[in-house]
mmCIF file of C-alpha atoms in Angstrom:
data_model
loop_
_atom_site.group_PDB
_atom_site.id
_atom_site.type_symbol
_atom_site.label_atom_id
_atom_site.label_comp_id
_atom_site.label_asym_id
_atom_site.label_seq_id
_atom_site.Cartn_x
_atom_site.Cartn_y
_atom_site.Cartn_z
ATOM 1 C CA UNK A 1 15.812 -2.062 -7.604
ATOM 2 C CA UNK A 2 12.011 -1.666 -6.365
ATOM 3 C CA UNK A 3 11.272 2.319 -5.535
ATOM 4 C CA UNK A 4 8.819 3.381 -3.640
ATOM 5 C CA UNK A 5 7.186 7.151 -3.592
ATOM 6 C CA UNK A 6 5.680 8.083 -0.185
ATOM 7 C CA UNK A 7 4.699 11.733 -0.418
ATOM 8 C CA UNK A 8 3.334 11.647 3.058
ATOM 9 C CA UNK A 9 5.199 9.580 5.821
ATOM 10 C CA UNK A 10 4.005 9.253 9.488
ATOM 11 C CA UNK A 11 5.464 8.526 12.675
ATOM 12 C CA UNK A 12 3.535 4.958 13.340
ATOM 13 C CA UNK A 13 2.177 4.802 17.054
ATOM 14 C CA UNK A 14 1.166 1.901 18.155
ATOM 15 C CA UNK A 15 -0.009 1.794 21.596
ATOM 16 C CA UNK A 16 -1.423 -1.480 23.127
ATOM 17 C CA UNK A 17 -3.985 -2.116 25.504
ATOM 18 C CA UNK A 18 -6.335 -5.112 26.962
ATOM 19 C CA UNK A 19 -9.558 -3.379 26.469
ATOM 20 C CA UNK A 20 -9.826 0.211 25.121
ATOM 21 C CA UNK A 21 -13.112 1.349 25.944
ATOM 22 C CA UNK A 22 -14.058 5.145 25.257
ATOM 23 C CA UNK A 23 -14.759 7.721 27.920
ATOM 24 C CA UNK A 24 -12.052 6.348 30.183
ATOM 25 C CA UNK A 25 -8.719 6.320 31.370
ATOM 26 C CA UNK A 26 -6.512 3.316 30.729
ATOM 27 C CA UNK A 27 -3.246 2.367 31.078
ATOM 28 C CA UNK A 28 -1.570 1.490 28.016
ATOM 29 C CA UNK A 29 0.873 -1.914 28.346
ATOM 30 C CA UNK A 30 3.371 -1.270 25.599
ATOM 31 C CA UNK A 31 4.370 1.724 23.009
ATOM 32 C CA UNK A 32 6.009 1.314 19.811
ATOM 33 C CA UNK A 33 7.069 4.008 17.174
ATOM 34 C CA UNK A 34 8.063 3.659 13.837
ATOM 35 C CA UNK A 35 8.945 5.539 10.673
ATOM 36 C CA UNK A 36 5.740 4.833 8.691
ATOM 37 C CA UNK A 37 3.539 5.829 5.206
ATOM 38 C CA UNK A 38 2.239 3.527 3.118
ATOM 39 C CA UNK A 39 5.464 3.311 0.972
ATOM 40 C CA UNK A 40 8.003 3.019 3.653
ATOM 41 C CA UNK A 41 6.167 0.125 4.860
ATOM 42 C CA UNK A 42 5.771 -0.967 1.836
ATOM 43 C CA UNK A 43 10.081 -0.977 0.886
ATOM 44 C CA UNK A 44 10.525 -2.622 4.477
ATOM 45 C CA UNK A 45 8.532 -5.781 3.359
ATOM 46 C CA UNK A 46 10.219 -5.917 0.273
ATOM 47 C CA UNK A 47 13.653 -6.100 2.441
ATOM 48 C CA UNK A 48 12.347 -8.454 4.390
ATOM 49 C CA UNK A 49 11.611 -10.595 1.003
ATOM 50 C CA UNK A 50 15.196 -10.073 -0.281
ATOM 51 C CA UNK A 51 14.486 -7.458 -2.632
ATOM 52 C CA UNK A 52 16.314 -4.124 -2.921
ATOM 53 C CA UNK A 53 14.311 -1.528 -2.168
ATOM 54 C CA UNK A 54 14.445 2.468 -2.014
ATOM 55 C CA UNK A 55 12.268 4.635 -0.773
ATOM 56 C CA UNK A 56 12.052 8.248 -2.055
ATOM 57 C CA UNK A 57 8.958 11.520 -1.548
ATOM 58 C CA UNK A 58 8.752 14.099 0.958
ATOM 59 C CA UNK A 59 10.219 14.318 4.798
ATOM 60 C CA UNK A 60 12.075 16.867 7.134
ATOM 61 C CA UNK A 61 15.218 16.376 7.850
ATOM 62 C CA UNK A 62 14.576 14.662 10.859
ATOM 63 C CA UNK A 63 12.390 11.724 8.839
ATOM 64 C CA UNK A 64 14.358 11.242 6.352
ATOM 65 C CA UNK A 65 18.006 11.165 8.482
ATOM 66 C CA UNK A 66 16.197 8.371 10.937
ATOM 67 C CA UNK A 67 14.962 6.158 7.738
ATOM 68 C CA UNK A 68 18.533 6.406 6.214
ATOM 69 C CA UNK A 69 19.493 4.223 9.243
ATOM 70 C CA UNK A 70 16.884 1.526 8.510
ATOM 71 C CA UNK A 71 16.364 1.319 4.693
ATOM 72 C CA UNK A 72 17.786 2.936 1.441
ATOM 73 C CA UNK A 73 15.842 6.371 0.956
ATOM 74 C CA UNK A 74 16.269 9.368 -1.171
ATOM 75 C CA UNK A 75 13.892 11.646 0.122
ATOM 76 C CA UNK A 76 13.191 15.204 -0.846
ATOM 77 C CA UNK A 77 13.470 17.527 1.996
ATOM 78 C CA UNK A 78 10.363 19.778 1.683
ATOM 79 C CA UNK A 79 8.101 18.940 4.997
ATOM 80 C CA UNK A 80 8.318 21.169 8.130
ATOM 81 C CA UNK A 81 7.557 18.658 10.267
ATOM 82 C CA UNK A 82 6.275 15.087 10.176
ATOM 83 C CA UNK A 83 2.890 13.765 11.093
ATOM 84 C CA UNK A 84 2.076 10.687 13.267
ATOM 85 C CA UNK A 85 -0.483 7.749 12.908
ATOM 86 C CA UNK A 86 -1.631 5.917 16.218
ATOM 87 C CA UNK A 87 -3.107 2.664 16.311
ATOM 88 C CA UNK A 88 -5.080 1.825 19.696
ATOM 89 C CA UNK A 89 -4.296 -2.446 19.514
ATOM 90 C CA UNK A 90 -6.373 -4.399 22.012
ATOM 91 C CA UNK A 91 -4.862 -7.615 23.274
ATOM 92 C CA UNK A 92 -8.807 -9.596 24.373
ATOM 93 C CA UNK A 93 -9.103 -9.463 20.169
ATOM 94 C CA UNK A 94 -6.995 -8.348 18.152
ATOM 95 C CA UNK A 95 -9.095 -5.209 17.587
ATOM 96 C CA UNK A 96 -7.407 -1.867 15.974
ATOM 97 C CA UNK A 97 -8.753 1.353 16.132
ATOM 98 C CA UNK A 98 -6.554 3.860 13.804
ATOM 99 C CA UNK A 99 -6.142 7.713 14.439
ATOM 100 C CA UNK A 100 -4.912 9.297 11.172
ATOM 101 C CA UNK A 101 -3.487 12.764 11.874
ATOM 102 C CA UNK A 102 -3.890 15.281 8.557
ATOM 103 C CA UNK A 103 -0.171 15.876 7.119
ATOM 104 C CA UNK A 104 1.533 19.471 6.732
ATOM 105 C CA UNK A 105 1.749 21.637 3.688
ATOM 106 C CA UNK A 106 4.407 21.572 1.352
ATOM 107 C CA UNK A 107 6.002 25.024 1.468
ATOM 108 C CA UNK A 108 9.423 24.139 -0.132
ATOM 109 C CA UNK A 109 8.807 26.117 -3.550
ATOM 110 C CA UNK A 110 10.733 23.912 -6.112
ATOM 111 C CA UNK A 111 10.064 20.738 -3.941
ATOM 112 C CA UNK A 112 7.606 18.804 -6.851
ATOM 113 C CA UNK A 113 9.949 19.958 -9.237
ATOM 114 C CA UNK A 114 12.889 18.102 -7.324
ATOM 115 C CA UNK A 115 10.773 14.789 -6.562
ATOM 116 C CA UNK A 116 10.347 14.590 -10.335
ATOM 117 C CA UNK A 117 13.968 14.826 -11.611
ATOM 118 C CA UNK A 118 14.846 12.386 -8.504
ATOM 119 C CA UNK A 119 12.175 9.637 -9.934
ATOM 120 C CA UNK A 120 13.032 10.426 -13.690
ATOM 121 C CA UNK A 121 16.572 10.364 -12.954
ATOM 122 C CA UNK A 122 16.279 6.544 -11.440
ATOM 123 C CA UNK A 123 13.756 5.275 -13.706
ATOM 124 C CA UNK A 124 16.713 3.087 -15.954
ATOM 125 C CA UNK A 125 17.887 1.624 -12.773
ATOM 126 C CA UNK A 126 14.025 0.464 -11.396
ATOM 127 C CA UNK A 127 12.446 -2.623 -11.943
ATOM 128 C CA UNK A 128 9.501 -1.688 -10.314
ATOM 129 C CA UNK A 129 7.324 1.548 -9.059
ATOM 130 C CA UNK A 130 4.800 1.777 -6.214
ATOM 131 C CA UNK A 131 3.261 5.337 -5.549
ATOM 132 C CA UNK A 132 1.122 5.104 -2.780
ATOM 133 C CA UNK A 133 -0.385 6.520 0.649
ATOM 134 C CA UNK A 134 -2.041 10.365 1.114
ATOM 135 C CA UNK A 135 -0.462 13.584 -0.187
ATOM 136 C CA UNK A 136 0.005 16.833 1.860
ATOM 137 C CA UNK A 137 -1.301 20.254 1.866
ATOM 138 C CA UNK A 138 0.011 22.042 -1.196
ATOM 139 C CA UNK A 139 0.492 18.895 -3.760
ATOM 140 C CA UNK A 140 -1.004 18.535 -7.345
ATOM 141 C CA UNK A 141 -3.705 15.685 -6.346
ATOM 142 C CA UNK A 142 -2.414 14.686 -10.339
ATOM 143 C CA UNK A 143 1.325 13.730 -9.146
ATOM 144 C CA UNK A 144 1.141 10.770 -8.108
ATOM 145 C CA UNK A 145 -0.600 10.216 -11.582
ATOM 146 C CA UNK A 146 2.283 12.065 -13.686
ATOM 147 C CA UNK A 147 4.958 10.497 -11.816
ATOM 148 C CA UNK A 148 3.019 7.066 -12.590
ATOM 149 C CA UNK A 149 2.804 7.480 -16.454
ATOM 150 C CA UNK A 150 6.822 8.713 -16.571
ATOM 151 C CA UNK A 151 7.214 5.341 -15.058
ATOM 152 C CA UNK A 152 5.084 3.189 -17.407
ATOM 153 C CA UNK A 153 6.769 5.637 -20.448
ATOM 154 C CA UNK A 154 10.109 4.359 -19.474
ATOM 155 C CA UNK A 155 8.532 0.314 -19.179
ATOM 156 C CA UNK A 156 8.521 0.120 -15.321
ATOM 157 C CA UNK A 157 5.986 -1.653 -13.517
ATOM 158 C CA UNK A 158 3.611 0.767 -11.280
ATOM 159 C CA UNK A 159 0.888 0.185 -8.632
ATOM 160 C CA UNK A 160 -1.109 3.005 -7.470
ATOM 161 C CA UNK A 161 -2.276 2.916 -3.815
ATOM 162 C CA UNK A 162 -4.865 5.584 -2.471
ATOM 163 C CA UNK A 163 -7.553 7.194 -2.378
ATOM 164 C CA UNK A 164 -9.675 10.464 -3.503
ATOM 165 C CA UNK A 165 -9.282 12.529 -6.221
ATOM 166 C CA UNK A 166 -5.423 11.321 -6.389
ATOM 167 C CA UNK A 167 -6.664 7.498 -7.592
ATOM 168 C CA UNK A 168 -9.168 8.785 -10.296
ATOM 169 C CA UNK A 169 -6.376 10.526 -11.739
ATOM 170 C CA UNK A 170 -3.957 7.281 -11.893
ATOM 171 C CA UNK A 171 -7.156 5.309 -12.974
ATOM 172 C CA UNK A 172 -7.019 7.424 -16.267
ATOM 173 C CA UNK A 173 -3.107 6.309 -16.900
ATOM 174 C CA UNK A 174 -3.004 3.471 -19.314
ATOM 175 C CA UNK A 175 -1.083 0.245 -18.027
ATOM 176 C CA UNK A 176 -0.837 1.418 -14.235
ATOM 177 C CA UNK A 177 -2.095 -1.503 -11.884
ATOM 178 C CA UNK A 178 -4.292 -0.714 -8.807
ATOM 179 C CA UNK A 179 -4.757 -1.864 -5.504
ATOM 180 C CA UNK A 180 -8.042 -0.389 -3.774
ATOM 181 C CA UNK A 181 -9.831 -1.947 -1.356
ATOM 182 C CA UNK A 182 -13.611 -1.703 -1.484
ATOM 183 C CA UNK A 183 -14.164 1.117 0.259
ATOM 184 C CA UNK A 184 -11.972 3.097 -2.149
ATOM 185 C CA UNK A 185 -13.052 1.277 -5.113
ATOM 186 C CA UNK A 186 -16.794 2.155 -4.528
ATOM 187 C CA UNK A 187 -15.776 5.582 -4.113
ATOM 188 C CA UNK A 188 -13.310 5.543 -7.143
ATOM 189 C CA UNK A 189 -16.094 4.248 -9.708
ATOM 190 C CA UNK A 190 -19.514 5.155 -7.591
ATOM 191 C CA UNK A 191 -20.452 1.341 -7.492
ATOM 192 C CA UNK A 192 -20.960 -1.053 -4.906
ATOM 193 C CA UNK A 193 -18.058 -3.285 -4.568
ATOM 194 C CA UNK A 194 -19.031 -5.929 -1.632
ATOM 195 C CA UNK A 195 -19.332 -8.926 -3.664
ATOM 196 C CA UNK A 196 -17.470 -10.616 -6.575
ATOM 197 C CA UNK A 197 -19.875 -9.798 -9.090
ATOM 198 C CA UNK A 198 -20.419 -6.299 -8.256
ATOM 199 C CA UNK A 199 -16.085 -6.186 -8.564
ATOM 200 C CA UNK A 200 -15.877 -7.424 -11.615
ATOM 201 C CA UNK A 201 -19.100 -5.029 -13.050
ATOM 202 C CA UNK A 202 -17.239 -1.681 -11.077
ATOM 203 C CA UNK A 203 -13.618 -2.949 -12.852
ATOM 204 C CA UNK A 204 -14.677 -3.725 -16.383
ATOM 205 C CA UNK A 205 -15.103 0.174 -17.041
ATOM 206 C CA UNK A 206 -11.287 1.107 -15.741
ATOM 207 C CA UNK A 207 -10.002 -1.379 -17.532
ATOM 208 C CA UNK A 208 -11.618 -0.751 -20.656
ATOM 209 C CA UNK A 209 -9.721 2.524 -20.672
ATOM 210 C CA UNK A 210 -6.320 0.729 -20.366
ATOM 211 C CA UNK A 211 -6.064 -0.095 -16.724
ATOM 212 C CA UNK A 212 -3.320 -2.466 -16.744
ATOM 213 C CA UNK A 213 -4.553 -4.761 -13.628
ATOM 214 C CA UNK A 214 -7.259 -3.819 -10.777
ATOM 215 C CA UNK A 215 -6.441 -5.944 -7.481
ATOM 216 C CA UNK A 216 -9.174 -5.814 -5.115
ATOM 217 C CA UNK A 217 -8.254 -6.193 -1.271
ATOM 218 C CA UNK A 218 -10.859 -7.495 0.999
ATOM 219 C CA UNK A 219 -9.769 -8.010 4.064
ATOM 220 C CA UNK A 220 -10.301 -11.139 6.038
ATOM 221 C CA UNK A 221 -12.126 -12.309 2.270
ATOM 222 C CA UNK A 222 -8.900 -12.144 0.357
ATOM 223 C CA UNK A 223 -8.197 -10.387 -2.953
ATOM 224 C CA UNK A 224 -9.806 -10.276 -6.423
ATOM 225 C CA UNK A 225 -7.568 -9.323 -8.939
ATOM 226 C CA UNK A 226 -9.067 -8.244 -12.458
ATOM 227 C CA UNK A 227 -6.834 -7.946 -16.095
ATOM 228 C CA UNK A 228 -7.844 -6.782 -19.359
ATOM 229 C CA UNK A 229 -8.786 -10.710 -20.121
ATOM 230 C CA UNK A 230 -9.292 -12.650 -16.659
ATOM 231 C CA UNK A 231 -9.922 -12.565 -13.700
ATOM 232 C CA UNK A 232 -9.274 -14.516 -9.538
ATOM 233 C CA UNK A 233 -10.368 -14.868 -6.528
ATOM 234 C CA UNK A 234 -7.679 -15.636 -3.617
ATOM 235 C CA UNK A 235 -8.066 -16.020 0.092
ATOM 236 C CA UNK A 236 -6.748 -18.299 2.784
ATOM 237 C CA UNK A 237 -9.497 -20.892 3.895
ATOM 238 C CA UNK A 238 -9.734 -19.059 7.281
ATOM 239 C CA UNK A 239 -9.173 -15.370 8.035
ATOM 240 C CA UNK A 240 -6.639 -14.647 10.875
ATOM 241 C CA UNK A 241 -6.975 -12.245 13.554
ATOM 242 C CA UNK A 242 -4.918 -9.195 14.032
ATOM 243 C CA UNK A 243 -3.854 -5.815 13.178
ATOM 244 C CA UNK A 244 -4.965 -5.218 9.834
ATOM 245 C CA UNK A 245 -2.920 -1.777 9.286
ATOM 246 C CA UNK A 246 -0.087 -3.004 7.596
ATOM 247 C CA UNK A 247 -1.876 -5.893 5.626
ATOM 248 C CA UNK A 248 -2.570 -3.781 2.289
ATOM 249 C CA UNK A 249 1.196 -2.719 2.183
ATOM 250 C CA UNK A 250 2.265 -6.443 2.724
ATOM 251 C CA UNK A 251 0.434 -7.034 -0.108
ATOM 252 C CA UNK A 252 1.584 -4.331 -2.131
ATOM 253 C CA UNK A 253 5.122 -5.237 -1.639
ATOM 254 C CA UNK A 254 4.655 -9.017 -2.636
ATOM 255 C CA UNK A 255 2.502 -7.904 -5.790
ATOM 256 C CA UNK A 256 5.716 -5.644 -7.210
ATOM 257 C CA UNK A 257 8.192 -7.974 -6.268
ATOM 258 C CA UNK A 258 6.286 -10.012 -8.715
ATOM 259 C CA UNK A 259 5.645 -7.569 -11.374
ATOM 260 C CA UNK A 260 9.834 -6.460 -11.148
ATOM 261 C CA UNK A 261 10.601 -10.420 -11.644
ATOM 262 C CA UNK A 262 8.422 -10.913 -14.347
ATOM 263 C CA UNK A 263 6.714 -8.628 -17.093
ATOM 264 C CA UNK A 264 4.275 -11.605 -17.621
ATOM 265 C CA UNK A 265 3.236 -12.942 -14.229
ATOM 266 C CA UNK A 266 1.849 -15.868 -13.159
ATOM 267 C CA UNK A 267 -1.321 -14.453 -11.864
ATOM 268 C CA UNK A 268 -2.300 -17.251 -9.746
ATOM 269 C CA UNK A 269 1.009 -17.954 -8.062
ATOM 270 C CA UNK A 270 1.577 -14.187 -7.688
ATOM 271 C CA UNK A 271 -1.998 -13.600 -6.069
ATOM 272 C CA UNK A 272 -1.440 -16.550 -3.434
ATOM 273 C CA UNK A 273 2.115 -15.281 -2.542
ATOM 274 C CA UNK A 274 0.118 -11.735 -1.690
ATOM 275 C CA UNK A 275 -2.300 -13.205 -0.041
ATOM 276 C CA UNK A 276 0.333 -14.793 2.119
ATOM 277 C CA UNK A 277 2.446 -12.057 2.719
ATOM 278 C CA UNK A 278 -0.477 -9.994 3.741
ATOM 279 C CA UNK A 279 -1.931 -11.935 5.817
ATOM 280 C CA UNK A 280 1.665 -12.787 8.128
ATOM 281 C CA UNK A 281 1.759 -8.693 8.831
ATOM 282 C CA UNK A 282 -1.858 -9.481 10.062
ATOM 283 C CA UNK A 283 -0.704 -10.919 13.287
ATOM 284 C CA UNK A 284 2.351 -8.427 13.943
ATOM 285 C CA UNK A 285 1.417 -5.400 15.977
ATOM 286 C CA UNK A 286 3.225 -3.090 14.067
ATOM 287 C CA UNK A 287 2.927 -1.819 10.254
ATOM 288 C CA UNK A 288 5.521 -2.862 7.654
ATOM 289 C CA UNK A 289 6.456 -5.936 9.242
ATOM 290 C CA UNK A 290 6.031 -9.411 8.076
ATOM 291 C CA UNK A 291 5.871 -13.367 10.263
ATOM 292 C CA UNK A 292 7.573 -14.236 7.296
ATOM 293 C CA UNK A 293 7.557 -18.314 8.894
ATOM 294 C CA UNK A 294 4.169 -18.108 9.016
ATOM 295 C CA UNK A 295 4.216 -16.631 5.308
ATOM 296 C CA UNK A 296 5.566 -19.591 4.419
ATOM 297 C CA UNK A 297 3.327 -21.799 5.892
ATOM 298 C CA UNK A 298 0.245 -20.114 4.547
ATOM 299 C CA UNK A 299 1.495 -20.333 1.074
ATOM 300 C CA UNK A 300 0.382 -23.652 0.106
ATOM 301 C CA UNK A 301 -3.054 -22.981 1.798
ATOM 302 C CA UNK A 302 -4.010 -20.131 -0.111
ATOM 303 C CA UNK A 303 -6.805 -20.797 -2.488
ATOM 304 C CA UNK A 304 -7.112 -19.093 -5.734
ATOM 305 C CA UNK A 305 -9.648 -20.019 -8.651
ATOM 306 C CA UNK A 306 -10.032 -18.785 -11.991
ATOM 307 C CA UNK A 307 -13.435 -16.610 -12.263
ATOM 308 C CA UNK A 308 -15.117 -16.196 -15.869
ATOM 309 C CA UNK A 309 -13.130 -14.559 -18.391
ATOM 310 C CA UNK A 310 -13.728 -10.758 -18.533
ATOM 311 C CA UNK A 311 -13.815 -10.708 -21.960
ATOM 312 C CA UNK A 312 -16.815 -13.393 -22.001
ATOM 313 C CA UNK A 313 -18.611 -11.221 -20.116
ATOM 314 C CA UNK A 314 -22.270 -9.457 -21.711
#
């Protein structure tokens, strides 16, 4: 079993348009809603790819009773209500504008308390861990982090997926794998972060203090993914067009299903398969889904190359 620790869900709106153009009315053509966070999207791409997955964190009662109908969750009932995430999706080119509204405060008093027993107590049962999206009012910005080194304590596989004051703390946790994109990363270590060079320079220091694995997303560009000892570069040899929302989860989701297969992975194989994956929720409109035909097809396309060793490195 993959779990997955969303601390902060969302109702995903996704409302689509042919033009959206600010100032003005429009008519929207379609509206979609979904049960959304970074780690719910995240366990619905792993059950697309055959894997078990369960999702456990915070919701109302509302949330979590509507996710029990689509997935396997274990959720902690300590929100008073849930917030929602709209994505304006423009048909002419594939443009998305995101609206992130701020999540609620925590108010349940023993609720932290409860989320760790529920992760500690399925730890011997997990094969993999993926903490990941924003945390509401009234958490510990250094949960995510605890919960993160229990899991590497007990030998389970963890990625780490935000931002802010939450990642600096998991960037301190020795063996923990992270999956910023640039943006975050500059922020995370101060550097800049828009070419290879300037990834593998901003990296070296985290991993120096025991970072198990840095994965870099990029967007259209790909991934660079950064170990103790070596280091690629993957992308597909054209960038599609789409909704990028749910791309980074995608990827998330293919990267654990590797780690929870093998302890050792292929690095190459398992960075092509993400790039893949990520790029087929790319051209669905909605977060957490995957084209996984077109997954397929991109597979053998995606180029990855070797870059020079960290280690070697002045």
């Amino acid at each position: 079993m993959i779990l997955t620790v969303t601390l902060n869900p969302a109702y995903d709106m996704t409302y689509r348009v042919e033009n959206f153009e600010r100032g003005r009315a429009q008519r929207v053509r379609s509206v979609d809603q979904r049960l959304g966070g970074r780690g719910i999207n995240v366990t619905r791409v792993l059950n697309q790819l055959g894997k078990y997955a369960r999702a456990t964190g915070f919701a109302d009662h509302s949330f979590a009773a509507a996710a029990e109908l689509e997935m396997p969750v274990d959720f902690v009932h300590a929100l008073p209500w849930v917030r929602r995430t709209v994505v304006i999706s423009e048909s002419d080119d594939g443009t998305a504008t995101a609206l992130w509204e701020p999540g609620p405060r925590v108010t349940e008093p023993h609720a932290v308390d409860q989320l760790r027993v529920r992760v500690g107590g399925l730890l011997s049962d997990v094969s993999g861990l993926v903490i990941a999206g924003s945390l509401p009012g009234g958490v510990s910005q250094a949960l995510p982090a605890e919960l993160a080194r229990t899991a590497i304590a007990a030998g389970v596989p963890t990625i780490c997926d935000f931002d802010g004051q939450a990642l600096e703390l998991a960037a301190r946790v020795p063996g923990v794998v992270l999956t910023p994109n640039t943006d975050e990363l500059e922020r995370l270590t101060g550097r800049p972060a828009g070419t290879i060079p300037e990834i593998l320079a901003a990296v070296e220091p985290l991993l120096a203090d025991g970072l198990g694995a840095v994965v870099v997303t990029r967007g259209g560009a790909g991934m660079v993914a950064v170990t103790p000892t070596r280091a690629w570069t993957a992308a597909l040899p054209k960038p599609l067009a789409g909704n990028p929302t749910g791309a980074g989860d995608a990827a998330v989701a293919a990267l654990i299903a590797g780690f929870a297969t093998e302890r050792t992975p292929d690095w190459p194989t398992l960075l092509a398969d993400a790039v893949a994956t990520s790029a087929a929720a790319v051209v669905i409109p909605v977060a957490g889904e995957i084209d996984r035909v077109l997954r397929d097809r991109l597979l053998p396309t995606v180029r990855v190359t070797e870059l020079e060793s960290v280690a070697a490195r002045p």
